Amino acid sequence: GQINSVEDPNTGFYLLFYSASASGRYRIEARVGGFQILRSPLSITITPAGIDQTNTFATCGANITTCGLNAAVAGTPAAFSIRAVDKHGNLITRGGDTMEAKIRSSTYFDAVVADKKDGSYTVRYIITQSAQFVVDVAVKAKFGLGVLPIPLSIKGSPFTVLGTPAQPPSPDTCVVYGPGLQNSS
């Protein structure tokens, strides 16, 4: 952290103003004339600031079999995780932020987002066709008492996802067509 100012309001007490950018437990030691003052040192806990969409990111963890950030198989659940981060780069360790993920192709739909209450969120969706998809991931940021009406995209969003068929096509269900079938030389 950084001490911003020390003020003497002539009351026998001093006011110390500081700013911290790294969350964690800290020990503050205060001295006057080289001697520790009463109740010093003391422990404080700095918690992460509010969510910052430019630092919040999506990832595929070890427990996710089909990473829904780059590939999906028709009819099979695809998933990924979102990790909330504050403006200083601290991982947020509580839930409660509103995340959304929209899957777009010829149509669009919302993915299911589950808050794990620890600053991480699991996103799951199922595509029904093979195509190229766009996955938009955003946070509905809270400011004061309200929530911004427009979601803010997280780092790296939107993501391009290649959707593939559930199984290789069978020759029994394939159809061949085109002018080359009638006029070949």
Short mmCIF file of C-alpha atoms in Angstrom, two decimals:
data_model
loop_
_atom_site.label_atom_id
_atom_site.label_comp_id
_atom_site.label_asym_id
_atom_site.label_seq_id
_atom_site.Cartn_x
_atom_site.Cartn_y
_atom_site.Cartn_z
CA GLY A 1 0.00 0.00 0.00
CA GLN A 2 0.84 3.63 0.01
CA ILE A 3 0.41 6.29 2.70
CA ASN A 4 -1.43 9.20 1.12
CA SER A 5 -1.39 11.61 4.06
CA VAL A 6 -1.16 11.96 7.84
CA GLU A 7 -3.27 14.66 9.43
CA ASP A 8 -3.15 16.17 12.92
CA PRO A 9 -6.58 17.60 13.76
CA ASN A 10 -5.19 18.81 17.16
CA THR A 11 -7.34 16.35 19.09
CA GLY A 12 -4.58 14.06 20.32
CA PHE A 13 -5.38 11.64 17.49
CA TYR A 14 -3.73 11.44 14.09
CA LEU A 15 -5.53 10.48 10.91
CA LEU A 16 -3.66 8.25 8.49
CA PHE A 17 -4.98 7.85 4.95
CA TYR A 18 -3.59 5.09 2.77
CA SER A 19 -4.49 3.19 -0.37
CA ALA A 20 -3.89 -0.49 -1.05
CA SER A 21 -4.02 -2.28 -4.39
CA ALA A 22 -3.26 -5.87 -3.34
CA SER A 23 -5.84 -7.76 -1.31
CA GLY A 24 -4.73 -9.84 1.68
CA ARG A 25 -3.92 -9.66 5.40
CA TYR A 26 -1.53 -6.94 6.48
CA ARG A 27 0.12 -5.81 9.69
CA ILE A 28 0.30 -2.08 10.35
CA GLU A 29 2.87 -0.81 12.77
CA ALA A 30 2.70 2.80 14.02
CA ARG A 31 5.59 4.56 15.78
CA VAL A 32 6.13 8.02 17.18
CA GLY A 33 9.71 9.04 17.95
CA GLY A 34 10.81 5.47 17.27
CA PHE A 35 8.45 3.97 19.87
CA GLN A 36 5.44 1.82 19.05
CA ILE A 37 2.14 3.43 19.96
CA LEU A 38 -0.59 1.72 21.99
CA ARG A 39 -2.38 -1.13 20.12
CA SER A 40 0.34 -1.28 17.49
CA PRO A 41 0.90 -3.40 15.50
CA LEU A 42 -2.60 -4.19 14.29
CA SER A 43 -3.85 -6.56 11.62
CA ILE A 44 -6.12 -5.50 8.79
CA THR A 45 -7.63 -7.33 5.86
CA ILE A 46 -7.84 -5.66 2.45
CA THR A 47 -10.56 -7.20 0.29
CA PRO A 48 -10.66 -7.01 -3.51
CA ALA A 49 -12.35 -4.02 -5.10
CA GLY A 50 -15.48 -4.45 -7.25
CA ILE A 51 -15.43 -6.45 -10.46
CA ASP A 52 -13.64 -4.99 -13.48
CA GLN A 53 -14.71 -6.41 -16.84
CA THR A 54 -11.37 -5.61 -18.52
CA ASN A 55 -9.55 -7.96 -16.10
CA THR A 56 -12.29 -10.59 -15.67
CA PHE A 57 -11.55 -13.59 -17.89
CA ALA A 58 -12.96 -16.88 -19.19
CA THR A 59 -11.03 -20.14 -18.98
CA CYS A 60 -11.40 -23.87 -19.42
CA GLY A 61 -10.46 -25.71 -16.27
CA ALA A 62 -9.19 -29.24 -15.82
CA ASN A 63 -12.70 -30.46 -14.88
CA ILE A 64 -14.25 -29.32 -18.17
CA THR A 65 -14.23 -32.01 -20.88
CA THR A 66 -15.49 -29.91 -23.83
CA CYS A 67 -14.14 -26.36 -23.68
CA GLY A 68 -17.00 -24.16 -24.83
CA LEU A 69 -14.66 -21.26 -25.58
CA ASN A 70 -13.34 -22.77 -28.81
CA ALA A 71 -15.30 -25.93 -29.67
CA ALA A 72 -18.66 -27.57 -29.09
CA VAL A 73 -20.27 -30.81 -30.24
CA ALA A 74 -23.96 -30.80 -31.22
CA GLY A 75 -26.09 -32.34 -28.48
CA THR A 76 -23.22 -32.45 -25.95
CA PRO A 77 -22.87 -29.96 -23.07
CA ALA A 78 -20.04 -27.47 -23.56
CA ALA A 79 -18.72 -25.50 -20.61
CA PHE A 80 -16.19 -22.95 -19.42
CA SER A 81 -15.51 -20.87 -16.33
CA ILE A 82 -15.44 -17.14 -15.69
CA ARG A 83 -13.07 -15.73 -13.06
CA ALA A 84 -13.98 -12.33 -11.60
CA VAL A 85 -11.05 -9.93 -11.12
CA ASP A 86 -10.89 -6.36 -9.75
CA LYS A 87 -9.20 -3.33 -11.34
CA HIS A 88 -5.93 -4.08 -9.51
CA GLY A 89 -5.75 -7.69 -10.78
CA ASN A 90 -6.90 -9.29 -7.49
CA LEU A 91 -9.07 -12.39 -7.81
CA ILE A 92 -12.49 -11.69 -6.32
CA THR A 93 -13.33 -14.25 -3.66
CA ARG A 94 -17.08 -13.71 -3.31
CA GLY A 95 -20.00 -14.24 -5.66
CA GLY A 96 -22.98 -12.08 -6.42
CA ASP A 97 -21.99 -10.42 -9.68
CA THR A 98 -24.32 -10.89 -12.64
CA MET A 99 -22.69 -12.63 -15.60
CA GLU A 100 -24.29 -13.47 -18.92
CA ALA A 101 -23.24 -15.53 -21.92
CA LYS A 102 -25.05 -15.38 -25.26
CA ILE A 103 -24.46 -17.96 -27.99
CA ARG A 104 -24.95 -16.63 -31.54
CA SER A 105 -25.08 -18.24 -34.97
CA SER A 106 -28.11 -18.27 -37.28
CA THR A 107 -30.09 -17.95 -34.04
CA TYR A 108 -29.03 -17.00 -30.54
CA PHE A 109 -29.72 -18.21 -27.02
CA ASP A 110 -28.53 -17.63 -23.47
CA ALA A 111 -26.14 -20.05 -21.81
CA VAL A 112 -26.75 -21.12 -18.21
CA VAL A 113 -24.45 -19.27 -15.79
CA ALA A 114 -24.01 -20.65 -12.26
CA ASP A 115 -22.49 -18.49 -9.50
CA LYS A 116 -20.11 -20.62 -7.40
CA LYS A 117 -20.11 -17.89 -4.68
CA ASP A 118 -16.29 -17.71 -4.68
CA GLY A 119 -15.66 -15.28 -7.55
CA SER A 120 -15.97 -17.98 -10.20
CA TYR A 121 -18.88 -18.81 -12.45
CA THR A 122 -19.59 -21.93 -14.54
CA VAL A 123 -21.15 -21.48 -17.97
CA ARG A 124 -22.90 -24.36 -19.76
CA TYR A 125 -24.70 -24.60 -23.09
CA ILE A 126 -25.70 -27.14 -25.74
CA ILE A 127 -25.66 -26.42 -29.47
CA THR A 128 -28.01 -28.31 -31.82
CA GLN A 129 -26.22 -27.85 -35.14
CA SER A 130 -22.74 -27.81 -36.58
CA ALA A 131 -21.77 -24.24 -37.43
CA GLN A 132 -19.50 -21.44 -36.36
CA PHE A 133 -20.78 -19.76 -33.19
CA VAL A 134 -19.91 -16.55 -31.37
CA VAL A 135 -19.96 -16.63 -27.58
CA ASP A 136 -20.46 -13.19 -26.00
CA VAL A 137 -19.55 -13.12 -22.29
CA ALA A 138 -20.34 -10.03 -20.24
CA VAL A 139 -20.79 -8.74 -16.71
CA LYS A 140 -23.64 -6.52 -15.61
CA ALA A 141 -21.53 -4.25 -13.44
CA LYS A 142 -22.87 -2.75 -10.22
CA PHE A 143 -22.25 0.90 -9.49
CA GLY A 144 -23.64 2.42 -6.33
CA LEU A 145 -27.13 1.08 -5.79
CA GLY A 146 -27.82 0.12 -9.40
CA VAL A 147 -26.67 -2.12 -12.22
CA LEU A 148 -25.55 -0.75 -15.57
CA PRO A 149 -28.26 -1.37 -18.19
CA ILE A 150 -25.73 -2.45 -20.81
CA PRO A 151 -23.57 -5.52 -20.06
CA LEU A 152 -19.81 -4.98 -20.38
CA SER A 153 -17.80 -7.59 -22.31
CA ILE A 154 -15.08 -9.40 -20.37
CA LYS A 155 -11.47 -9.75 -21.50
CA GLY A 156 -11.22 -11.63 -24.82
CA SER A 157 -14.97 -11.65 -25.54
CA PRO A 158 -16.48 -12.44 -27.97
CA PHE A 159 -15.07 -15.94 -28.51
CA THR A 160 -15.35 -17.92 -31.77
CA VAL A 161 -16.54 -21.50 -31.30
CA LEU A 162 -16.56 -24.22 -33.95
CA GLY A 163 -19.61 -26.45 -33.58
CA THR A 164 -19.19 -29.95 -34.97
CA PRO A 165 -21.70 -32.76 -35.62
CA ALA A 166 -22.40 -35.24 -32.84
CA GLN A 167 -20.99 -38.13 -34.87
CA PRO A 168 -19.46 -38.64 -38.31
CA PRO A 169 -22.12 -38.62 -41.03
CA SER A 170 -23.29 -42.00 -42.28
CA PRO A 171 -23.09 -42.74 -46.05
CA ASP A 172 -26.72 -43.93 -45.76
CA THR A 173 -27.89 -40.41 -44.86
CA CYS A 174 -25.68 -38.38 -47.23
CA VAL A 175 -27.12 -36.84 -50.41
CA VAL A 176 -25.00 -35.87 -53.39
CA TYR A 177 -26.29 -33.21 -55.74
CA GLY A 178 -25.11 -30.63 -58.29
CA PRO A 179 -24.69 -30.11 -62.06
CA GLY A 180 -21.59 -32.31 -62.20
CA LEU A 181 -23.77 -35.42 -61.68
CA GLN A 182 -25.55 -34.92 -65.02
CA ASN A 183 -22.82 -33.36 -67.19
CA SER A 184 -19.47 -34.96 -66.61
CA SER A 185 -16.71 -35.38 -69.13
#
